[in-house]
Each structure stands twice: as C-alpha cells, then as structure tokens.
Coordinates of C-alpha atoms in Angstrom, one line a residue:
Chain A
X1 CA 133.3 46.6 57.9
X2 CA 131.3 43.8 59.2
X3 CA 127.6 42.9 59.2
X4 CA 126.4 43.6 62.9
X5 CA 123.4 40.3 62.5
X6 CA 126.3 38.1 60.8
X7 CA 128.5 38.9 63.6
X8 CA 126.0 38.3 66.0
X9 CA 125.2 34.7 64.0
X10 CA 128.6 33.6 64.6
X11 CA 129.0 35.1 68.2
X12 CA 125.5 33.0 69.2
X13 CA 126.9 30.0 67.3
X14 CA 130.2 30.7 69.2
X15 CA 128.4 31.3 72.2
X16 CA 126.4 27.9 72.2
X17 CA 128.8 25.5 71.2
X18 CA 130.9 26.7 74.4
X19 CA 128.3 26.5 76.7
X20 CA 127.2 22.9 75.2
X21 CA 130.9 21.8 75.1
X22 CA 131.0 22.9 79.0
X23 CA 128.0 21.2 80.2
X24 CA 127.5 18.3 78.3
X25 CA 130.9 16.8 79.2
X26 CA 131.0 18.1 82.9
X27 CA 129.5 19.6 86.2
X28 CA 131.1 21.8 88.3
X29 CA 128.8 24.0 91.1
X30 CA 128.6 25.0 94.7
X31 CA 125.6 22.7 94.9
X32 CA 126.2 18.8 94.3
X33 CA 125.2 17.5 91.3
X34 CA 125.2 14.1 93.2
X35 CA 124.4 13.1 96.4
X36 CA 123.9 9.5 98.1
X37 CA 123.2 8.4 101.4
X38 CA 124.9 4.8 102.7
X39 CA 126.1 2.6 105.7
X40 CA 128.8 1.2 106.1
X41 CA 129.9 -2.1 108.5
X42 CA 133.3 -2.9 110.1
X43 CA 134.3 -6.2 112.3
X44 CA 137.4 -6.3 113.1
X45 CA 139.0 -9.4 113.2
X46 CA 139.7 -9.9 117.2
X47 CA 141.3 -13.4 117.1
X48 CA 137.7 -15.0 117.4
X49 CA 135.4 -13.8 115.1
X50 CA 137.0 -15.1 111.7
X51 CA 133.6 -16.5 110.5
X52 CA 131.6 -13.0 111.2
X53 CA 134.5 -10.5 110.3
X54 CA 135.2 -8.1 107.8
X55 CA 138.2 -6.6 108.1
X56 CA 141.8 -7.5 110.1
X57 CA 144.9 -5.7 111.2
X58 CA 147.7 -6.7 108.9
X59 CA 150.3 -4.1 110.3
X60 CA 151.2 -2.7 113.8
X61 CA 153.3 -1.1 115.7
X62 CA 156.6 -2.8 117.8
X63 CA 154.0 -2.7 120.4
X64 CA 151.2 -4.3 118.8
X65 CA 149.9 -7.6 117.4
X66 CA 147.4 -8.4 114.8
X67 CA 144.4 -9.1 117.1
X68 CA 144.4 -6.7 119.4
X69 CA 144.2 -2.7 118.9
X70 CA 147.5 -1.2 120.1
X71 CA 147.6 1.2 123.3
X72 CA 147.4 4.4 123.1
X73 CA 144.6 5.2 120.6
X74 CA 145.4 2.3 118.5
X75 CA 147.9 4.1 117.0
X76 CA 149.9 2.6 114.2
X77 CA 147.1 0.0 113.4
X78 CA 146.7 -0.9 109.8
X79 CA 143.7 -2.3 109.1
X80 CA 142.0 -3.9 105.7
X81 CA 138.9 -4.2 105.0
X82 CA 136.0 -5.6 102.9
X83 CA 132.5 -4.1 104.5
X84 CA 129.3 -4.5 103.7
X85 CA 127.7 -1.2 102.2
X86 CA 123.5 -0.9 103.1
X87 CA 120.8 0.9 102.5
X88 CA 119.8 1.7 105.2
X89 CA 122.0 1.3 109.4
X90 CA 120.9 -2.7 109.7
X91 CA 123.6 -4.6 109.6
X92 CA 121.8 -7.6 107.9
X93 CA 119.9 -5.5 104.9
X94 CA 120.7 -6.7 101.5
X95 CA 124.0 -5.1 101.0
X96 CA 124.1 -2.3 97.7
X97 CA 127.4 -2.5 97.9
X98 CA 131.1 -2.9 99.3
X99 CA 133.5 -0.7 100.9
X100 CA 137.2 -2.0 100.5
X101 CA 139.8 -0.8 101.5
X102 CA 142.4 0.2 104.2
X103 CA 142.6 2.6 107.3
X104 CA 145.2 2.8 110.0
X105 CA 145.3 5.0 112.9
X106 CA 147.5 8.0 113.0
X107 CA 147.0 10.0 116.0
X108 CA 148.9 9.7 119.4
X109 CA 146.5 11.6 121.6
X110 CA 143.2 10.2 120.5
X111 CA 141.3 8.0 118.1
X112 CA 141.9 9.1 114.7
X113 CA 142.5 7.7 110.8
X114 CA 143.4 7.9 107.9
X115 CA 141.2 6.0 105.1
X116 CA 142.2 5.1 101.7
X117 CA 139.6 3.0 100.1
X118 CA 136.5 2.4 97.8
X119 CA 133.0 2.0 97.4
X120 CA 132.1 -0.7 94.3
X121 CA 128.6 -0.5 93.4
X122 CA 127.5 -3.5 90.9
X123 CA 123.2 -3.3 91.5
X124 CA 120.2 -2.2 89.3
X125 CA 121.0 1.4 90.4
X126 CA 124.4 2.4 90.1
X127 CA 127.5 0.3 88.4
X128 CA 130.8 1.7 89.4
X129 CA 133.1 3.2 92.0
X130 CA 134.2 5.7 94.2
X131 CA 137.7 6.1 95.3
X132 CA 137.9 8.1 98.9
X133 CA 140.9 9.4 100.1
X134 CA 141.8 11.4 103.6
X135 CA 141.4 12.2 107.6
X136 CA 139.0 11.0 109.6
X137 CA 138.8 11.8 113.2
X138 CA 136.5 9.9 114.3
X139 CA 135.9 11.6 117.7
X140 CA 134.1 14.5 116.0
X141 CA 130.5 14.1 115.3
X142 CA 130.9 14.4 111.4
X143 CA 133.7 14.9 109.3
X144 CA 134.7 15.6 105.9
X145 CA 136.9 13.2 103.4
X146 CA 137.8 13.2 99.8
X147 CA 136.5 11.5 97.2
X148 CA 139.2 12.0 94.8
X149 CA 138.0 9.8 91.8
X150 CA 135.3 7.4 90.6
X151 CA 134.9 4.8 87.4
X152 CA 132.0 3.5 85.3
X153 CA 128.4 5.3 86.7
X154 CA 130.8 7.6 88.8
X155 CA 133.4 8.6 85.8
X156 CA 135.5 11.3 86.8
X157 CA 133.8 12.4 90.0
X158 CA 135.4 14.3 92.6
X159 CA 133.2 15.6 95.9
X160 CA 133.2 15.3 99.8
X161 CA 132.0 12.6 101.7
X162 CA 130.8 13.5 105.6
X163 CA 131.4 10.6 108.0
X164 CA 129.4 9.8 110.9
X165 CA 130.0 6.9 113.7
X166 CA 126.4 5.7 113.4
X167 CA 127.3 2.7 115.8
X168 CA 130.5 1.8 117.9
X169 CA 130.5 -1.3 120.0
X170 CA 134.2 -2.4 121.8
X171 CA 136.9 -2.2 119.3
X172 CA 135.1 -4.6 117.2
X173 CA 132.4 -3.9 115.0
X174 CA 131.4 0.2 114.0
X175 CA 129.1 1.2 111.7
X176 CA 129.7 4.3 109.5
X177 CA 127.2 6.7 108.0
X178 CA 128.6 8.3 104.6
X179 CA 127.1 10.9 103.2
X180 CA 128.5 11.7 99.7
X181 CA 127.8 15.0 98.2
X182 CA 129.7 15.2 94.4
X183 CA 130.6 18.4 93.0
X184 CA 132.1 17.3 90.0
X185 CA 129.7 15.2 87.8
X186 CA 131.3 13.8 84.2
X187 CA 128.7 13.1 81.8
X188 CA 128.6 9.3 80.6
X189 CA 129.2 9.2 76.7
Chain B
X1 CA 113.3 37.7 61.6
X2 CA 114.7 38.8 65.0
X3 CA 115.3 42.4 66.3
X4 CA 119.6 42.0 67.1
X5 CA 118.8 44.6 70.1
X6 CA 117.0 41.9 72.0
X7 CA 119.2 39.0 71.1
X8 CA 122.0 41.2 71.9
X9 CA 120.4 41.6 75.5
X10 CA 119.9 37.7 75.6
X11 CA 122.8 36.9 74.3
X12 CA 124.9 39.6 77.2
X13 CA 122.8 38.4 80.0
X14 CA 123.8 34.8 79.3
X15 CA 127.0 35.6 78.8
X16 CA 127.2 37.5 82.0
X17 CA 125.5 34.0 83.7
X18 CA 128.1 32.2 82.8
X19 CA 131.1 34.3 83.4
X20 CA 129.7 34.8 86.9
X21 CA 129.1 30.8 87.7
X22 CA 131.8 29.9 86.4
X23 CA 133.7 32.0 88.5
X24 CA 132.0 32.4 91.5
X25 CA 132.8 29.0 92.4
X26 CA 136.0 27.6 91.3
X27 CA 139.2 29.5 90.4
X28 CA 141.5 27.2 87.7
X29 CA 144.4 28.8 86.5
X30 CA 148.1 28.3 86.2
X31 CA 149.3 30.9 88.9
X32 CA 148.5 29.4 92.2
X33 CA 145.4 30.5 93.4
X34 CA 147.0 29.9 97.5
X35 CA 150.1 29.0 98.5
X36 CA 151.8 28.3 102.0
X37 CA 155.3 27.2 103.0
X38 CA 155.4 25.3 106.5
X39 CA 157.4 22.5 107.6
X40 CA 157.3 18.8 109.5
X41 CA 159.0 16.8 111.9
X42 CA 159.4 13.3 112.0
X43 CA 161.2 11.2 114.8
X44 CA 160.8 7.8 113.9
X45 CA 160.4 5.6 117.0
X46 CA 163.7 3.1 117.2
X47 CA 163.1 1.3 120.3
X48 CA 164.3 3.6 122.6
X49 CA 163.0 6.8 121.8
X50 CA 158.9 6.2 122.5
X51 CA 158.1 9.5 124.5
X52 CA 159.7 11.4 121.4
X53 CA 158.5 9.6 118.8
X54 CA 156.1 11.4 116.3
X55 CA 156.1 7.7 114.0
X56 CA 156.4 4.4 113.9
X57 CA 157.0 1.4 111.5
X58 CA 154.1 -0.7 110.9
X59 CA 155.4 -3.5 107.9
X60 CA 158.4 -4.3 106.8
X61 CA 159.3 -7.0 104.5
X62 CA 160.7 -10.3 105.7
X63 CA 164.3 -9.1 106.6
X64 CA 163.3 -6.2 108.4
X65 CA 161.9 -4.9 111.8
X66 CA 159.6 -2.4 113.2
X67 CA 162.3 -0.8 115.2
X68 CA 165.4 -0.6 112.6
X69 CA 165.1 0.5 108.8
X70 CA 165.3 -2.3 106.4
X71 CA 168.3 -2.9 104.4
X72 CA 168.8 -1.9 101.3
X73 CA 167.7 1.5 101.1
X74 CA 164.6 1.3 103.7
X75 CA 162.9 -0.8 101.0
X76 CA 159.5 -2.5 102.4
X77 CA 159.1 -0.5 105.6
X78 CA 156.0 1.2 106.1
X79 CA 155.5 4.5 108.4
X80 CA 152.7 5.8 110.2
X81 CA 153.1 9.3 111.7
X82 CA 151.7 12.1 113.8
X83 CA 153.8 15.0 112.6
X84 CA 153.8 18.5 114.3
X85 CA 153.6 21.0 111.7
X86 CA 155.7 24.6 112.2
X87 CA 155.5 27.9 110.4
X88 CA 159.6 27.6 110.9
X89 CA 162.0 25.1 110.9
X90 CA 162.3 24.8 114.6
X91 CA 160.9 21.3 115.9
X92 CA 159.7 23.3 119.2
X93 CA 157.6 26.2 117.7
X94 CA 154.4 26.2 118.6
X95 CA 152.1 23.5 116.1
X96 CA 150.1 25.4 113.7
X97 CA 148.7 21.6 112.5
X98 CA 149.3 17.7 112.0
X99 CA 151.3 15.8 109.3
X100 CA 149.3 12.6 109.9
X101 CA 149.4 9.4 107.5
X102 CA 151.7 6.8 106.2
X103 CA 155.0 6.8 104.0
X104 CA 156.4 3.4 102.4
X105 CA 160.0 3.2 101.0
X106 CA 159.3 1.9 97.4
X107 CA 163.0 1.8 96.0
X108 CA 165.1 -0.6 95.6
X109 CA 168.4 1.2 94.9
X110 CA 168.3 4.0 96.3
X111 CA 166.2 6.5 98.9
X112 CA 162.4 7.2 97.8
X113 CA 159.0 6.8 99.5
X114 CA 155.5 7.3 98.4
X115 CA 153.1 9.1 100.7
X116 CA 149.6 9.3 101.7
X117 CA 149.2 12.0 104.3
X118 CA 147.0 14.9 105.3
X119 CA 147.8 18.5 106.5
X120 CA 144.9 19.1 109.2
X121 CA 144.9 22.3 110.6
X122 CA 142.7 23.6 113.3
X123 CA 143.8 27.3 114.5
X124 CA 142.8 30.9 113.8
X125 CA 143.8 31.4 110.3
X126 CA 142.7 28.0 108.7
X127 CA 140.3 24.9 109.9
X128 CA 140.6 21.9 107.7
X129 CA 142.4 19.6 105.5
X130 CA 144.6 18.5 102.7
X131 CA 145.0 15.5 101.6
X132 CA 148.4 14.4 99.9
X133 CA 149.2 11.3 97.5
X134 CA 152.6 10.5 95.9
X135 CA 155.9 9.9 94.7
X136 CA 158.8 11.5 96.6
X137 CA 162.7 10.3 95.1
X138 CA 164.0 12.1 98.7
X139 CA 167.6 12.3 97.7
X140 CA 166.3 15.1 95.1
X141 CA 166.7 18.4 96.4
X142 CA 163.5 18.8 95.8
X143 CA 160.2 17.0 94.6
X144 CA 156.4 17.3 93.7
X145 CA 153.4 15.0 94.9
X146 CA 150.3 15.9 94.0
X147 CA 147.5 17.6 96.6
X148 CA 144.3 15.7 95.8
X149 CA 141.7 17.0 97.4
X150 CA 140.8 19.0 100.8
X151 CA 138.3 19.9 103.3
X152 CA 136.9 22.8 105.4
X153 CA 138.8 25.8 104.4
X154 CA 140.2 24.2 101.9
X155 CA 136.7 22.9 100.3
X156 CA 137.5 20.4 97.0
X157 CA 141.5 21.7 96.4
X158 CA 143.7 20.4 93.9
X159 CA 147.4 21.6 93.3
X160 CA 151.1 20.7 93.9
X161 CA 153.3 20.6 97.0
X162 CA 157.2 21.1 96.6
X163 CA 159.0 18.7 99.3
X164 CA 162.4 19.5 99.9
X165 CA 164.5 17.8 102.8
X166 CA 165.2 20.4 105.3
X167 CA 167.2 17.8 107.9
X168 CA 168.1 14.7 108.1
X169 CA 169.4 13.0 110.6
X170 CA 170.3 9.4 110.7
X171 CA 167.3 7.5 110.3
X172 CA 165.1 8.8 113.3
X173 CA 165.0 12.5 112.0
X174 CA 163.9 14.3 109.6
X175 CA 162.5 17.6 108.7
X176 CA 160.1 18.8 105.7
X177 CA 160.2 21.5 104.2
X178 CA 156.6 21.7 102.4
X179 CA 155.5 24.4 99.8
X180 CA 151.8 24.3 99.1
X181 CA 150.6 25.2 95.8
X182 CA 146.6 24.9 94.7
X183 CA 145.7 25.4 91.1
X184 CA 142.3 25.0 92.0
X185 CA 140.9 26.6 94.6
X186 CA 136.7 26.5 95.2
X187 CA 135.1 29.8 97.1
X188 CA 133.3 28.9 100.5
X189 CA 129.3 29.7 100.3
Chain C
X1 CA 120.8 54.1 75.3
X2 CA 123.6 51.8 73.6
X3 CA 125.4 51.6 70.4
X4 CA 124.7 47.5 69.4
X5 CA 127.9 47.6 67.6
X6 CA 130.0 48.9 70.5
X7 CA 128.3 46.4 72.7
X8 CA 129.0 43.8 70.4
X9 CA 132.8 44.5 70.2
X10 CA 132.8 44.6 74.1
X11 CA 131.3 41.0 73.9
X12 CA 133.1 39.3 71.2
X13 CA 136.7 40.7 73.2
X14 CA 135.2 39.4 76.3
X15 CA 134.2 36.2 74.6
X16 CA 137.3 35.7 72.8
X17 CA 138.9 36.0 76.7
X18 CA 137.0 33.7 78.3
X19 CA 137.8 31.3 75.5
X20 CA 141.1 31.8 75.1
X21 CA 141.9 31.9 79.1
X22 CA 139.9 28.8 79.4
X23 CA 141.4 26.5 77.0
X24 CA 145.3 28.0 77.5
X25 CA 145.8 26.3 80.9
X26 CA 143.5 23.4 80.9
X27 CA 142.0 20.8 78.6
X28 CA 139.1 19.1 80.1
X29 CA 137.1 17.0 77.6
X30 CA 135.0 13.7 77.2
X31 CA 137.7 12.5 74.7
X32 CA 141.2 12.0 76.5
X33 CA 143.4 14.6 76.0
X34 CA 146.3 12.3 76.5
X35 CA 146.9 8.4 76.1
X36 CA 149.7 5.7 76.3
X37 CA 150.2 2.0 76.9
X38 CA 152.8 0.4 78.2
X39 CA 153.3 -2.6 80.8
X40 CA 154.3 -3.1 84.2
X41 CA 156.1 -6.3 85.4
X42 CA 155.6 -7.1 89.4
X43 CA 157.5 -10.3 90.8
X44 CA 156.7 -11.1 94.5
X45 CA 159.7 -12.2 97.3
X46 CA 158.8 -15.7 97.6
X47 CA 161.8 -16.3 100.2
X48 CA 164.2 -17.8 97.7
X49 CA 163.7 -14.8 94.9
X50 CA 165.5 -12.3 96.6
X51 CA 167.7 -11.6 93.3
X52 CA 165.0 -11.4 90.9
X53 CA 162.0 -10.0 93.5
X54 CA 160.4 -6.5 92.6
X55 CA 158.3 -6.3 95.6
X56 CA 157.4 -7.8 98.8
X57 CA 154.9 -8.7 101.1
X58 CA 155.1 -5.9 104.4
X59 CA 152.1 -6.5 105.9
X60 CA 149.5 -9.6 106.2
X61 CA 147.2 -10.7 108.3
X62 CA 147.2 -12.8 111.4
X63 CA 147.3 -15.8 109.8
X64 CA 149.4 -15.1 106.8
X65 CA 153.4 -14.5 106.7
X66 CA 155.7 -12.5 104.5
X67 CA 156.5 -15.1 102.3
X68 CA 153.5 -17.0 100.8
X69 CA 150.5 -15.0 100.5
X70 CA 147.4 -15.1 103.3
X71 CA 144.6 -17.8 102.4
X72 CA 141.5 -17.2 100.9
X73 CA 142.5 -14.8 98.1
X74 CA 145.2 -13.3 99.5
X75 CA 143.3 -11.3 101.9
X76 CA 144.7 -8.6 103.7
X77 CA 148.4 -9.3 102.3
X78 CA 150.0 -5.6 101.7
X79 CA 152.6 -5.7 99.1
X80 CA 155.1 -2.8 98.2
X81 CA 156.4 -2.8 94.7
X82 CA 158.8 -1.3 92.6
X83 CA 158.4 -2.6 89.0
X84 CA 159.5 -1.5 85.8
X85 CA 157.6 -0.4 83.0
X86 CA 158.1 -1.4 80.0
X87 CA 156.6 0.0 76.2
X88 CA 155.9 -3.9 75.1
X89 CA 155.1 -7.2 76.9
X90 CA 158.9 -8.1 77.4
X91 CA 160.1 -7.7 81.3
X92 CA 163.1 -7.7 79.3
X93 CA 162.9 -4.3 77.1
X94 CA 164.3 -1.2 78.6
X95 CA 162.5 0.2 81.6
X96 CA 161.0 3.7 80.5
X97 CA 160.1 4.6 83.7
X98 CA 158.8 2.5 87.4
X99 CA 155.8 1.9 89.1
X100 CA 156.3 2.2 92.5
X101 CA 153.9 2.0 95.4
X102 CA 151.7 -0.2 96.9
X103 CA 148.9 -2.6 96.5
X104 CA 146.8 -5.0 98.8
X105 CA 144.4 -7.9 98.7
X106 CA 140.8 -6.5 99.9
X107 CA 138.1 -9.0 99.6
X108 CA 137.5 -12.4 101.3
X109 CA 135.7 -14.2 98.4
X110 CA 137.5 -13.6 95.2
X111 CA 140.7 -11.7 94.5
X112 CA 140.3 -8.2 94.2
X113 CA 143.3 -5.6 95.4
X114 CA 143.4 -1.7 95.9
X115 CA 146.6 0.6 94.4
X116 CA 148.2 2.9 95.7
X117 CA 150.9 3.9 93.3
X118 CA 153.2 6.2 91.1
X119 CA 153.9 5.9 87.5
X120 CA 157.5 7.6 87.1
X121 CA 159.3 8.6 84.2
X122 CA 162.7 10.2 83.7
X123 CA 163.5 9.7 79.7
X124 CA 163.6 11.9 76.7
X125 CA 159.7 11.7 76.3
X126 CA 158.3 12.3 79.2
X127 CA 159.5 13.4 82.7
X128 CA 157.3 13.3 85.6
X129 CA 155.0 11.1 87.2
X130 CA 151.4 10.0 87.5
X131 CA 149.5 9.0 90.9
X132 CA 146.9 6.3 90.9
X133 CA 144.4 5.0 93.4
X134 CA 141.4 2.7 93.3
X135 CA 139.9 -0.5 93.0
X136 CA 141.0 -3.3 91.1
X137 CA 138.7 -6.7 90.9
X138 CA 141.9 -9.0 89.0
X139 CA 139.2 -11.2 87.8
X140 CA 137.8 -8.8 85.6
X141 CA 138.9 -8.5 82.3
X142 CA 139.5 -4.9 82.5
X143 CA 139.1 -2.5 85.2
X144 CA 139.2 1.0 85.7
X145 CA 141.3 3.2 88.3
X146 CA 141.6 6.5 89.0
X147 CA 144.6 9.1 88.1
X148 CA 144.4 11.2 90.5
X149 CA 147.2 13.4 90.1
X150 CA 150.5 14.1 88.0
X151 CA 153.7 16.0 88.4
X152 CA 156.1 17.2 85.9
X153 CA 155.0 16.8 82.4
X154 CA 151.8 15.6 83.5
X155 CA 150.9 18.6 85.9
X156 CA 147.6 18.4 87.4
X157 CA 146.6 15.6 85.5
X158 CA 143.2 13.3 86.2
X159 CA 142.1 10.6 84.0
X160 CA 141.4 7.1 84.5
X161 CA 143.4 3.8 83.6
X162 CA 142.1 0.6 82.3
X163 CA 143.8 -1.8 83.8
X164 CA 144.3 -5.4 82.2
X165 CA 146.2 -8.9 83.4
X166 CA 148.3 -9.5 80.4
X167 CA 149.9 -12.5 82.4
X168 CA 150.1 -14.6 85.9
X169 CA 152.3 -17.1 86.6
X170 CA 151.3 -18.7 90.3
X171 CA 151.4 -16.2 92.7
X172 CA 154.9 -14.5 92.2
X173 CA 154.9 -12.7 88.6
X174 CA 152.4 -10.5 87.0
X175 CA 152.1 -8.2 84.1
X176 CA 149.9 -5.3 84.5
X177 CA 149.1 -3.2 80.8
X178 CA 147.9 -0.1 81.5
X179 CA 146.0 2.1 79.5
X180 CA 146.2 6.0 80.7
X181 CA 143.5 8.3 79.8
X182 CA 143.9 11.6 81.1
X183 CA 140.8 13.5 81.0
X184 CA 142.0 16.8 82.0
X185 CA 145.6 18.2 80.9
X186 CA 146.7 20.9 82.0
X187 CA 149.1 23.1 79.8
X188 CA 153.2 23.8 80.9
X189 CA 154.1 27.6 81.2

C-alpha cells in the first residue's frame, strides 16, 4: 500500500519539475510571445544608382540582363540584397538593423517572390538574427512568410512575419513593412 | 500542514491547464498529423519552348547557358519555376495550386538538386502555404526534404515531404510526385 | 463526493502519459540533444581549377564574372558548392558525407554570405541529412546558423551551428568547421 500525502509529495514534485522543465527552456502558444515592428529599404541596382543602391540582380532569365527587370513580371530575377532595417518608414532614420539576403521572382502572371534571407540585429536592444524563409506575393495587401530560425537574442525562434509594400516607386526602390509575430520563444541560458 | 483534498484539487486543475494548452495549440507526434499526395510539372524553357514553359534557368556556371543544362550532370545551373500543381499526374488537370521557387543542381557526379520552393494553394479546401528547403539525390526512387514552416491554413507547419520522380523526360520535363507529411501541425484560433 | 485515492491513481496514470508520450517522440531541451564536428572543404572555379574546383560561381552581379569574384567583398557573387566533409582538418581524409548547396556574398562593406545548404551523409554512423540556412558574417570568429530541418537519421531536427573559418587561402579555398547542435531530436519508430 502506499501513503496517499507521500504519493501526492512525489506527484507535486513530479508535477513541477515538468512544468518548469517546459517553460523555462521554451514558449510555445497561440499568442506570440514576441512581436516586433520594422522597415525595411530596397534599391535596386538599375545601371545608375551604384552609389545609392542596396541590392542588384545577379541572375536572370535568357531574356534578361542584370540592370533591368525582365518582362513579364520580372520573372526569373534574382536579386541580392543588403537593406537598411528602420525604426520607423523613413528611409534615412538611423538604421536598427540589416536585411540580407536574396529574392527572385517566381510567378509568370504577376509580381510575385520568393525570399530567403535575414534580419541581423547588433544595437542596445536586440543582438542576433532571424532567418525568413517563403512566398511573397507582393500584390496582396499583406502576406504571411516564415521565419524558420533565429541565433543569439532570437535562439531557436520560429514565427510568421506579415509583409506589407509600405512604399513602391518604379522598379527601383520599395519599402517593406514586416511585422514579426514569434510563436516559439527559447529561453536564453 | 495541508488538507491533500485541496492540493489534490490544485494539483488536478493544473494538471488539466496544462494538458489542455498544450494541446489546444500544437499537435507533435510521430504519426503525421496531415498528409496530402499531389504532384508538379516542370517544363523547363530551352529556347524554343517559351509559351510552355513553367521555368527557366537563371545562373549557370562559366561553361553553361541559360537555355541548355550544364555539363556534367546539370552542375551550376540554377532554376526558377512557376509549377502547376495537380491532384493526378495529368499535366492538364485543373491546378489545385503553385510549385513556385528555385532548384540548383549541386552534384558533381551525378543527378541532385537542392530546393527552396513553396506549395501556395488558394482553392476551396485549403488557402495558404508551405514552404520547402532541401536536399533531393533525384536518381533515388525516392527522397525526403524537409517542410519548414507554412502559412494560412497551414499556420507554423513542420514535417517531411517524400519526392519521387514520376516522369522524366529529357531535360525539359519533369513530373513530381510529392507526399506531404506534417509532424507538427498548430490549430487555427 | 470523491475517493482522493482513486483520483490520485487517475492522475499519476494520466501524468505518467503525458510524460511518457511527450518525451518518446521528441527531445526538446536547452542542452543539445545531439552534437558533432567535422569540417567542410570548399574550392572555388577560378577558370584554370576545373580539376580540383568544388564549386562555382553561377550568378554575380553586373559588374562581376564567373570567374574572379565581384568587387567590394564579393557582393552579390552566388556560388553553388558541393564539398566534402571531412571528421578532421585534412581535405584529404575520407569524405563522411557532402555539403551541398549554396551560398552568396550579401553585404557591400565587409564580407558577410548567406547559406543555403544540406549536410549529407550516407556511412555506417549516420544516414540522412541536415538543412541549414542563415547568416554568416566570415569575419566573425564564430557565427551561428540555423538547422532548420533533417531527414533520415536526423528526422525533424532543429538546432543551430556554430560556424568557424578554420582556413582561407586567397579567394579559392576555404575550410568551414561546423559545430551542430540540435536542439530538438526527434525519436525513430
């Protein structure tokens, strides 16, 4: 027979441990655990601009060169980049950050990408990075991409980030609004 | 002292707390909590063949092209495509979604690409996207990449897709066959 | 009214469950649950190197070529690769697996790339393969990068890599040693 009160000793120690084990090491919920407003700002190289851009096409298609976007839709432009990441949607704010990366677009029919890149934090805030991976067709208002992994501040972290064209001018410079919303949060030893 | 009826109650009512969370938002488990089977087509544009063409090469190393796959092996040449998705392996069904991303050839000795690529679907039984990273050895019958993430419908999905090669022909055709498997599948609010 | 010892059976069976069905498929923890070192050896197509070359130059920007890489820092230079991997520093040990994949220069004032890339294996320790993306600053000492996926053996895996330049020789060979830290593991059937 067992003692009902030493059972129940062991079961709350059980019980405890598990439940500190679970949350001190991570954060997993419906409801972010992290969430972070940015901007981000693209020039495209154009042939021109060298001093003031930011990014460049570095592959296209049969049809395409490296200073112009290709006809239709761009598609089959490759695109790297290293952008400017702000506060706030002023081009010329004290950047937080950079985005750096690569997109290329992948639809015949209209403008859309695909975005494989990340944002490297290195302020009084946040030191760190998230890594972003997926679809972004950029006609629709917002959209959802993947942040699929993160390092230092960010260990671990796996969430959504909603896109927004905050600014499209030409084929030359846009400005993107990212909205990231984690939903897996690591604890930092 | 404490009375075990009440720290029995306590101790239930948390337990039941965290059975429920923990559930209620993310299934993890070794059985697949979804799978689908659907398949892609790929006509890769040669020069000739532009009103057909679902992709196009974008680099290629220093003895290639962007019309004619690099010799040895493809090795070098990177691929952007715009891939209808069918529930069968007939190219003219009617599209249930888009293949769209890039594909590299990465071997030197024989046939094998790496992929980045999302599944975006947009019809009555799903809305969203997954998004795809990995290694795929194509002259195995067949291979896993890894699903790292998704959108919409498919809110924050991890798991494993099963490529096998359903047609090949030449080097403008080829055909998919791709079997979805999440692990980890997170409940819409 | 209830019996506190039935009760308590009830719990401890549904505690042992939880437990038990929570740690047999995964293993997600602060500490890794998995780590190994080993070295990757990358030598860039210089135009005369064919022979020895493990990867080349596919895309670049408009000012660079496919031979000698873009000025400043490489920028926008895309590079597919498919290295060996090696358990010590020596290019000439035994392979015990490839890195394949890519990688690309991604900022204008220093160099700094972004891999995209499969670790694969196919020897008596370990079959399968793990997928890596993220940011790498080459001028740091050590860097982190995601692991964003795995296949095979290493089923579902995440964890991060610490990445370290264990030699550079001009701009045609590097060693890479990577340190793998999986974070979550996920159990075979």
């Amino acid at each position: 027979m067992y003692s009902s009160k030493s059972l129940l000793t062991i079961l709350c120690f059980l019980f405890l441990l598990l439940s500190i084990s679970a949350q001190k090491y991570t954060h997993r919920a419906r409801a972010p655990c992290k969430e972070m407003v940015f901007f981000f700002h693209d020039i495209v190289y154009n042939g021109e601009n060298y001093k003031n851009a930011t990014s460049t096409i570095v592959g296209a298609p049969e049809w395409g060169n490296r200073t112009i976007m290709a006809s239709p839709n761009n598609f089959g432009d490759l695109i790297v980049f290293d952008d400017p990441i702000t506060i706030d949607n002023n081009l010329h704010s004290p950047p937080i950050g950079r985005a750096q990366g690569m997109y290329f677009y992948d639809q015949m029919d209209t403008f859309s990408s695909w975005l494989g890149f990340s944002c490297v934090f290195n302020n009084t805030d946040y030191k760190g990075s998230l890594n972003f991976a997926g679809h972004d067709p950029l006609m629709n208002k917002t959209r959802d991409i993947s942040i699929i992994g993160g390092t230092g501040d960010f260990f671990m972290a796996r969430g959504i980030a909603t896109l927004s064209t905050d600014a499209f001018e030409g084929s030359v410079y846009f400005r993107l609004r990212v909205h990231v919303k984690l939903y897996e949060c690591w604890k930092l030893l």
